[in-house]
Each structure stands twice: as C-alpha cells, then as structure tokens.
C-alpha cells in the first residue's frame, strides 16, 4: 500500500520565508526616512485652531517654533497662557534672544529664510500673541506662520 | 590548513529588523505642519510720516474682546466676511463706493488694474486666538479666491496649481495680500 502513497494528498508546500527580512527591511527604511524625531517636549497645551486656507510648512530645518498655551501642569503653573521656547517657559522679553540664537545656529545663506512658526492654543488671548509678534518684529523675524490644522470640510454657510 | 567558516544563521535577521521597525513606527510622527503664512511689517520708523490713505481704500475689521466683529463700522458676521472682503478687493473702475484702482504693467499679464484697497485688521488684547485665526482665514480666503479667478483667466488653472514661479509672482503682484494690522491697543473697556 504505502508504495503508492508517494504524493501527499493535497499538501501545500510551505511558503518560503526567506524574503521576509527583505520585506521588513524595506518597511524599516521607509519609516527611517520619513521619521522626524520629536525634539522638544511640550510644556503647554496646544490645540491649534482650524482653518481652510492653510499652506504646508516647508523646510523643517529652517523653522523655529514658539509655543504659547496654558501650562500642562495647571496645578503648579496656573492656567494663564505661557510661552515655551525650546524646553522651558520663558517670558516675552526672551524672544529676541531666542531668535538670535536660532539664527546663529543656521548657515549664513539660510538665515533670511528662517520662519517662525507660532503654535498657539485656540483659547489663548491675543494680548500675549501680539506681544510676541511685536518682539519678532523688533528681532527682524518677519516671516511667521500661524500653525493651524486643516479643516476638512467647511460647515454649511 | 584553513578552517572552514561556519555559515552565520540569518534566521534571526527578520527579528532584528522587526525590532528596529517597531522602534521607528513608535517614534515617527507623520503629521505635516500646516499653517497660515504671514509676513510681519518692519517696526515703525518714528521719522517716517504715517501714510495718508483715503477712507474709501480701507476696509476696517475690528474684533473686540468678546470675539464680536465690527466690519466697516457695522456689526459684522464671520460668515459674510469673506464675501464682503472679496467684493471690496475686486476691481471696480470709477466707482466711489469701492477703493481706487491703479494700472500696473506686470510681466506675463500685461497692463492690469490693481486694487488699492487695504484691509485694516485691529484686535483687542482680549480677543481669542481662535477668532483671530478665523478672521485671518476668511481674509486669506477672499484673496485666494480673487487670485484663483485671475489665474484661471490668464493661465487656465487655479493659483495653487501654478508651477511656474514667474506666473505665481505675476498673480501675487496683481492681487497682493494687503492686510494691515494696527498697532495693538485695548478696544472697549477691560
């Protein structure tokens, strides 16, 4: 009997996993290339307002960020909106120095393309934002970007 | 005599790659930063006199601390702001109710009429940032629509779809973003 059972009935050959590492490597490289490491930890809450007329912020390396919003630890720092530059809270007076250091860190050719992106919480009062803008004007950082999220659809008018 | 080198087992390569993959999956942030770009004016020069602008060339928008709008001295609504601004900035030749126009020769477009209208935006220190962005957004929308119309007329496609830098520049010159922000002050009682 057994000599007629040379072929297994209906048995599929196993799928070769030899190319699995290659596939995984491909995915890995994709994520390695697209990834942007988060540089700063947010100390303020940012819920950016929505807008329809938004543009993409290009050349991430030429953007310096200013975060304004109510502090994360409200029991410690209160609920009044604060300014965060790099990794700590700052006051309006520190903006000019911050811009100067940001400028120093870039190549001389790129300096005039430096954009300041303001990430501001929607419920922040304009007072503090206006103060920051005045400081930016004094510092000569004229290119700014109000960070907003793209509104997907406009509600019926 | 040379010893034969044993083959390295590559079976765990997939696991190592998986580990790295998961690390990058977790740390990656795919969000693209978007926003409304603006150019701030240089600080005012005390020696320079304040330019005289005719009343009919100014479209005044005021936002108070309760996020209410005053558009051209009348209470306004954010829903109609875009259309009002667009109408104001479109070209009306020899019409007293609308801003003056000037003829300008722009490469690629030839001689076109450019509106002299300026949108003056003033907000209170107590205005919410959300409202401010909404107003900026509506005004930007008005300008963008006008640019699209002009761009379609001359180049047959929307302004955003233009690839040629010269064409972009021409349209930008014909429809400038003329939004002037007043020096901050407190509007109304605080």
GROMACS .gro file of C-alpha atoms in nm:
model
  347
    1UNK     CA    1   0.000   0.000   0.000
    2UNK     CA    2   0.249   0.251   0.110
    3UNK     CA    3   0.447   0.242  -0.206
    4UNK     CA    4   0.160   0.407  -0.392
    5UNK     CA    5   0.144   0.699  -0.146
    6UNK     CA    6   0.440   0.882  -0.282
    7UNK     CA    7   0.249   1.207  -0.336
    8UNK     CA    8   0.088   1.356  -0.033
    9UNK     CA    9  -0.275   1.419  -0.090
   10UNK     CA   10  -0.349   1.791  -0.114
   11UNK     CA   11  -0.049   1.904   0.091
   12UNK     CA   12   0.070   2.257   0.007
   13UNK     CA   13   0.439   2.324   0.004
   14UNK     CA   14   0.535   2.569   0.283
   15UNK     CA   15   0.569   2.935   0.189
   16UNK     CA   16   0.928   3.039   0.180
   17UNK     CA   17   1.010   3.296   0.447
   18UNK     CA   18   1.350   3.373   0.305
   19UNK     CA   19   1.234   3.709   0.168
   20UNK     CA   20   1.066   3.814   0.492
   21UNK     CA   21   1.373   4.003   0.621
   22UNK     CA   22   1.389   4.192   0.295
   23UNK     CA   23   1.027   4.299   0.320
   24UNK     CA   24   1.074   4.406   0.680
   25UNK     CA   25   1.391   4.594   0.588
   26UNK     CA   26   1.202   4.777   0.318
   27UNK     CA   27   0.938   4.889   0.567
   28UNK     CA   28   1.210   4.978   0.813
   29UNK     CA   29   1.389   5.201   0.564
   30UNK     CA   30   1.063   5.370   0.474
   31UNK     CA   31   0.998   5.461   0.835
   32UNK     CA   32   1.359   5.556   0.895
   33UNK     CA   33   1.346   5.803   0.608
   34UNK     CA   34   1.008   5.953   0.690
   35UNK     CA   35   1.056   5.978   1.063
   36UNK     CA   36   1.103   6.311   1.235
   37UNK     CA   37   1.221   6.281   1.589
   38UNK     CA   38   1.034   6.495   1.832
   39UNK     CA   39   1.283   6.745   1.963
   40UNK     CA   40   1.101   6.924   2.237
   41UNK     CA   41   0.862   6.804   2.499
   42UNK     CA   42   0.559   7.023   2.513
   43UNK     CA   43   0.508   7.200   2.841
   44UNK     CA   44   0.199   7.380   2.723
   45UNK     CA   45  -0.129   7.255   2.586
   46UNK     CA   46  -0.166   7.324   2.217
   47UNK     CA   47  -0.496   7.279   2.045
   48UNK     CA   48  -0.440   7.465   1.723
   49UNK     CA   49  -0.742   7.630   1.563
   50UNK     CA   50  -0.874   7.504   1.233
   51UNK     CA   51  -0.860   7.692   0.908
   52UNK     CA   52  -0.925   7.623   0.543
   53UNK     CA   53  -0.659   7.837   0.377
   54UNK     CA   54  -0.354   7.657   0.508
   55UNK     CA   55  -0.019   7.607   0.348
   56UNK     CA   56   0.235   7.340   0.417
   57UNK     CA   57   0.529   7.440   0.627
   58UNK     CA   58   0.828   7.355   0.419
   59UNK     CA   59   1.194   7.312   0.505
   60UNK     CA   60   1.152   7.198   0.862
   61UNK     CA   61   1.516   7.270   0.941
   62UNK     CA   62   1.457   7.639   0.879
   63UNK     CA   63   1.167   7.671   1.117
   64UNK     CA   64   1.186   7.775   1.478
   65UNK     CA   65   0.888   7.711   1.696
   66UNK     CA   66   0.727   7.923   1.961
   67UNK     CA   67   0.463   7.751   2.170
   68UNK     CA   68   0.202   7.950   2.355
   69UNK     CA   69  -0.072   7.796   2.562
   70UNK     CA   70  -0.190   7.708   2.912
   71UNK     CA   71   0.069   7.503   3.106
   72UNK     CA   72   0.033   7.126   3.122
   73UNK     CA   73   0.069   7.119   3.499
   74UNK     CA   74  -0.201   7.371   3.574
   75UNK     CA   75  -0.191   7.296   3.949
   76UNK     CA   76   0.171   7.411   3.951
   77UNK     CA   77   0.179   7.692   3.697
   78UNK     CA   78  -0.181   7.810   3.678
   79UNK     CA   79  -0.396   7.838   3.371
   80UNK     CA   80  -0.266   8.164   3.227
   81UNK     CA   81  -0.108   8.109   2.886
   82UNK     CA   82   0.270   8.083   2.891
   83UNK     CA   83   0.539   8.098   2.626
   84UNK     CA   84   0.757   7.795   2.570
   85UNK     CA   85   1.085   7.826   2.385
   86UNK     CA   86   1.292   7.512   2.346
   87UNK     CA   87   1.236   7.317   2.666
   88UNK     CA   88   1.133   7.571   2.923
   89UNK     CA   89   0.894   7.853   2.999
   90UNK     CA   90   1.006   8.198   2.901
   91UNK     CA   91   0.874   8.550   2.904
   92UNK     CA   92   0.814   8.786   2.616
   93UNK     CA   93   1.150   8.952   2.684
   94UNK     CA   94   1.340   8.637   2.592
   95UNK     CA   95   1.205   8.619   2.237
   96UNK     CA   96   1.468   8.840   2.078
   97UNK     CA   97   1.750   8.640   2.232
   98UNK     CA   98   1.584   8.317   2.120
   99UNK     CA   99   1.561   8.440   1.763
  100UNK     CA  100   1.924   8.549   1.773
  101UNK     CA  101   2.037   8.202   1.887
  102UNK     CA  102   1.817   8.034   1.630
  103UNK     CA  103   1.978   8.249   1.365
  104UNK     CA  104   2.328   8.173   1.486
  105UNK     CA  105   2.256   7.802   1.458
  106UNK     CA  106   2.181   7.824   1.086
  107UNK     CA  107   2.404   7.875   0.789
  108UNK     CA  108   2.453   8.231   0.683
  109UNK     CA  109   2.286   8.172   0.347
  110UNK     CA  110   1.978   8.024   0.506
  111UNK     CA  111   1.926   8.289   0.769
  112UNK     CA  112   1.693   8.506   0.571
  113UNK     CA  113   1.464   8.210   0.503
  114UNK     CA  114   1.416   8.140   0.871
  115UNK     CA  115   1.048   8.110   0.953
  116UNK     CA  116   0.897   8.134   1.297
  117UNK     CA  117   0.605   7.905   1.348
  118UNK     CA  118   0.370   8.006   1.624
  119UNK     CA  119   0.186   7.715   1.776
  120UNK     CA  120  -0.081   7.873   1.986
  121UNK     CA  121  -0.370   7.726   2.180
  122UNK     CA  122  -0.703   7.837   2.037
  123UNK     CA  123  -0.834   7.985   2.360
  124UNK     CA  124  -0.528   8.196   2.425
  125UNK     CA  125  -0.595   8.568   2.438
  126UNK     CA  126  -0.445   8.776   2.162
  127UNK     CA  127  -0.261   9.001   2.408
  128UNK     CA  128   0.030   8.765   2.459
  129UNK     CA  129   0.037   8.673   2.089
  130UNK     CA  130   0.051   9.039   1.993
  131UNK     CA  131   0.338   9.095   2.237
  132UNK     CA  132   0.528   8.806   2.082
  133UNK     CA  133   0.464   8.942   1.734
  134UNK     CA  134   0.593   9.283   1.835
  135UNK     CA  135   0.909   9.122   1.969
  136UNK     CA  136   0.952   8.926   1.648
  137UNK     CA  137   0.924   9.247   1.451
  138UNK     CA  138   1.189   9.404   1.669
  139UNK     CA  139   1.410   9.100   1.622
  140UNK     CA  140   1.368   9.114   1.246
  141UNK     CA  141   1.200   8.776   1.216
  142UNK     CA  142   0.931   8.883   0.973
  143UNK     CA  143   0.836   8.550   0.824
  144UNK     CA  144   0.587   8.388   1.052
  145UNK     CA  145   0.343   8.106   1.029
  146UNK     CA  146   0.034   8.065   1.242
  147UNK     CA  147   0.012   7.694   1.295
  148UNK     CA  148  -0.338   7.572   1.216
  149UNK     CA  149  -0.493   7.241   1.137
  150UNK     CA  150  -0.655   7.187   0.803
  151UNK     CA  151  -1.032   7.194   0.823
  152UNK     CA  152  -1.154   6.902   0.619
  153UNK     CA  153  -1.487   7.043   0.517
  154UNK     CA  154  -1.647   7.376   0.564
  155UNK     CA  155  -1.970   7.360   0.758
  156UNK     CA  156  -2.272   7.482   0.568
  157UNK     CA  157  -2.288   7.854   0.533
  158UNK     CA  158   4.513   2.442   0.672
  159UNK     CA  159   4.229   2.686   0.680
  160UNK     CA  160   3.938   2.602   0.898
  161UNK     CA  161   3.606   2.613   0.721
  162UNK     CA  162   3.400   2.906   0.844
  163UNK     CA  163   3.055   2.807   0.956
  164UNK     CA  164   2.767   2.996   0.797
  165UNK     CA  165   2.605   3.259   1.014
  166UNK     CA  166   2.248   3.181   1.087
  167UNK     CA  167   2.038   3.453   0.923
  168UNK     CA  168   1.715   3.332   1.070
  169UNK     CA  169   1.708   3.599   1.339
  170UNK     CA  170   1.766   3.881   1.093
  171UNK     CA  171   1.394   3.922   1.050
  172UNK     CA  172   1.352   3.959   1.425
  173UNK     CA  173   1.620   4.225   1.447
  174UNK     CA  174   1.465   4.411   1.156
  175UNK     CA  175   1.124   4.383   1.322
  176UNK     CA  176   1.261   4.532   1.641
  177UNK     CA  177   1.404   4.831   1.458
  178UNK     CA  178   1.087   4.867   1.255
  179UNK     CA  179   0.874   4.880   1.566
  180UNK     CA  180   1.106   5.139   1.720
  181UNK     CA  181   1.069   5.367   1.419
  182UNK     CA  182   0.697   5.302   1.397
  183UNK     CA  183   0.657   5.424   1.752
  184UNK     CA  184   0.881   5.729   1.730
  185UNK     CA  185   0.762   5.850   1.393
  186UNK     CA  186   0.529   6.146   1.366
  187UNK     CA  187   0.367   6.166   1.029
  188UNK     CA  188   0.185   6.494   1.079
  189UNK     CA  189   0.272   6.766   0.835
  190UNK     CA  190   0.284   7.108   0.987
  191UNK     CA  191   0.039   7.340   0.824
  192UNK     CA  192  -0.044   7.698   0.890
  193UNK     CA  193  -0.123   8.042   0.761
  194UNK     CA  194   0.193   8.218   0.649
  195UNK     CA  195   0.225   8.591   0.700
  196UNK     CA  196   0.497   8.849   0.666
  197UNK     CA  197   0.520   9.093   0.954
  198UNK     CA  198   0.592   9.455   0.874
  199UNK     CA  199   0.918   9.600   1.000
  200UNK     CA  200   0.893   9.804   1.320
  201UNK     CA  201   0.752  10.151   1.257
  202UNK     CA  202   1.006  10.420   1.189
  203UNK     CA  203   0.932  10.724   1.407
  204UNK     CA  204   1.078  10.959   1.146
  205UNK     CA  205   0.855  10.836   0.871
  206UNK     CA  206   0.517  11.006   0.848
  207UNK     CA  207   0.211  10.786   0.863
  208UNK     CA  208   0.098  10.732   0.505
  209UNK     CA  209  -0.223  10.904   0.416
  210UNK     CA  210  -0.479  10.653   0.295
  211UNK     CA  211  -0.816  10.757   0.166
  212UNK     CA  212  -1.116  10.641   0.360
  213UNK     CA  213  -1.263  10.457   0.063
  214UNK     CA  214  -0.949  10.245   0.028
  215UNK     CA  215  -0.976  10.100   0.376
  216UNK     CA  216  -1.179   9.801   0.480
  217UNK     CA  217  -1.183   9.815   0.857
  218UNK     CA  218  -1.227   9.500   1.060
  219UNK     CA  219  -1.234   9.525   1.436
  220UNK     CA  220  -1.257   9.234   1.676
  221UNK     CA  221  -1.341   9.304   2.038
  222UNK     CA  222  -1.270   9.105   2.349
  223UNK     CA  223  -1.596   8.914   2.317
  224UNK     CA  224  -1.495   8.799   1.969
  225UNK     CA  225  -1.753   9.021   1.804
  226UNK     CA  226  -1.680   9.179   1.471
  227UNK     CA  227  -1.718   9.534   1.354
  228UNK     CA  228  -1.684   9.543   0.978
  229UNK     CA  229  -1.680   9.889   0.818
  230UNK     CA  230  -1.838  10.041   1.130
  231UNK     CA  231  -2.126   9.796   1.129
  232UNK     CA  232  -2.158   9.480   1.340
  233UNK     CA  233  -2.040   9.201   1.117
  234UNK     CA  234  -2.064   8.828   1.091
  235UNK     CA  235  -1.771   8.598   1.027
  236UNK     CA  236  -1.980   8.406   0.772
  237UNK     CA  237  -2.014   8.704   0.542
  238UNK     CA  238  -1.668   8.847   0.600
  239UNK     CA  239  -1.509   8.660   0.311
  240UNK     CA  240  -1.765   8.777   0.056
  241UNK     CA  241  -1.754   9.134   0.181
  242UNK     CA  242  -1.375   9.141   0.167
  243UNK     CA  243  -1.376   8.983  -0.175
  244UNK     CA  244  -1.622   9.235  -0.311
  245UNK     CA  245  -1.415   9.514  -0.162
  246UNK     CA  246  -1.092   9.390  -0.317
  247UNK     CA  247  -1.231   9.315  -0.661
  248UNK     CA  248  -1.181   9.568  -0.935
  249UNK     CA  249  -1.448   9.834  -0.972
  250UNK     CA  250  -1.336  10.107  -1.205
  251UNK     CA  251  -1.465  10.457  -1.128
  252UNK     CA  252  -1.694  10.352  -0.850
  253UNK     CA  253  -1.697  10.579  -0.549
  254UNK     CA  254  -1.808  10.306  -0.311
  255UNK     CA  255  -1.508  10.090  -0.384
  256UNK     CA  256  -1.135  10.151  -0.349
  257UNK     CA  257  -0.934  10.319  -0.620
  258UNK     CA  258  -0.758  10.113  -0.882
  259UNK     CA  259  -0.423  10.174  -1.041
  260UNK     CA  260  -0.295  10.049  -1.371
  261UNK     CA  261   0.013   9.836  -1.349
  262UNK     CA  262   0.220   9.661  -1.609
  263UNK     CA  263   0.306   9.316  -1.487
  264UNK     CA  264   0.514   9.071  -1.691
  265UNK     CA  265   0.305   8.786  -1.834
  266UNK     CA  266  -0.019   8.968  -1.759
  267UNK     CA  267   0.032   9.295  -1.942
  268UNK     CA  268  -0.142   9.604  -1.812
  269UNK     CA  269  -0.393   9.515  -1.544
  270UNK     CA  270  -0.587   9.704  -1.283
  271UNK     CA  271  -0.469   9.652  -0.929
  272UNK     CA  272  -0.690   9.747  -0.638
  273UNK     CA  273  -0.552   9.998  -0.392
  274UNK     CA  274  -0.776   9.859  -0.121
  275UNK     CA  275  -0.627   9.779   0.216
  276UNK     CA  276  -0.781   9.562   0.480
  277UNK     CA  277  -0.715   9.703   0.821
  278UNK     CA  278  -0.740   9.447   1.097
  279UNK     CA  279  -0.748   9.550   1.456
  280UNK     CA  280  -0.799   9.325   1.750
  281UNK     CA  281  -0.826   9.364   2.122
  282UNK     CA  282  -0.582   9.208   2.366
  283UNK     CA  283  -0.871   9.001   2.494
  284UNK     CA  284  -0.968   8.858   2.156
  285UNK     CA  285  -0.925   8.482   2.143
  286UNK     CA  286  -0.659   8.345   1.913
  287UNK     CA  287  -0.916   8.115   1.760
  288UNK     CA  288  -1.127   8.410   1.646
  289UNK     CA  289  -0.821   8.592   1.518
  290UNK     CA  290  -0.727   8.293   1.304
  291UNK     CA  291  -1.084   8.265   1.175
  292UNK     CA  292  -1.074   8.628   1.064
  293UNK     CA  293  -0.730   8.587   0.907
  294UNK     CA  294  -0.854   8.274   0.737
  295UNK     CA  295  -1.159   8.443   0.587
  296UNK     CA  296  -0.949   8.732   0.462
  297UNK     CA  297  -0.694   8.492   0.317
  298UNK     CA  298  -0.979   8.303   0.151
  299UNK     CA  299  -1.102   8.624  -0.011
  300UNK     CA  300  -0.757   8.697  -0.152
  301UNK     CA  301  -0.711   8.338  -0.264
  302UNK     CA  302  -1.042   8.336  -0.449
  303UNK     CA  303  -0.950   8.654  -0.633
  304UNK     CA  304  -0.613   8.506  -0.720
  305UNK     CA  305  -0.776   8.193  -0.846
  306UNK     CA  306  -1.012   8.391  -1.066
  307UNK     CA  307  -0.727   8.591  -1.216
  308UNK     CA  308  -0.511   8.286  -1.255
  309UNK     CA  309  -0.787   8.094  -1.432
  310UNK     CA  310  -0.846   8.387  -1.662
  311UNK     CA  311  -0.484   8.420  -1.768
  312UNK     CA  312  -0.328   8.078  -1.719
  313UNK     CA  313  -0.627   7.848  -1.721
  314UNK     CA  314  -0.575   7.695  -1.378
  315UNK     CA  315  -0.603   7.772  -1.010
  316UNK     CA  316  -0.334   7.976  -0.840
  317UNK     CA  317  -0.227   7.688  -0.616
  318UNK     CA  318  -0.172   7.467  -0.917
  319UNK     CA  319   0.063   7.709  -1.089
  320UNK     CA  320   0.410   7.565  -1.115
  321UNK     CA  321   0.589   7.842  -1.297
  322UNK     CA  322   0.741   8.081  -1.040
  323UNK     CA  323   0.703   8.380  -1.272
  324UNK     CA  324   0.334   8.313  -1.317
  325UNK     CA  325   0.293   8.286  -0.941
  326UNK     CA  326   0.474   8.612  -0.889
  327UNK     CA  327   0.265   8.786  -1.152
  328UNK     CA  328  -0.060   8.680  -0.986
  329UNK     CA  329   0.073   8.773  -0.644
  330UNK     CA  330   0.160   9.115  -0.775
  331UNK     CA  331  -0.180   9.165  -0.934
  332UNK     CA  332  -0.366   9.057  -0.621
  333UNK     CA  333  -0.149   9.145  -0.322
  334UNK     CA  334  -0.232   9.040   0.030
  335UNK     CA  335  -0.290   9.387   0.163
  336UNK     CA  336  -0.380   9.319   0.522
  337UNK     CA  337  -0.255   9.581   0.759
  338UNK     CA  338  -0.260   9.507   1.126
  339UNK     CA  339  -0.297   9.801   1.353
  340UNK     CA  340  -0.063   9.852   1.644
  341UNK     CA  341  -0.219   9.674   1.940
  342UNK     CA  342  -0.449   9.858   2.172
  343UNK     CA  343  -0.736   9.791   2.400
  344UNK     CA  344  -1.068   9.833   2.229
  345UNK     CA  345  -1.351   9.892   2.469
  346UNK     CA  346  -1.335   9.862   2.844
  347UNK     CA  347  -1.147   9.579   3.003
   0.00000   0.00000   0.00000
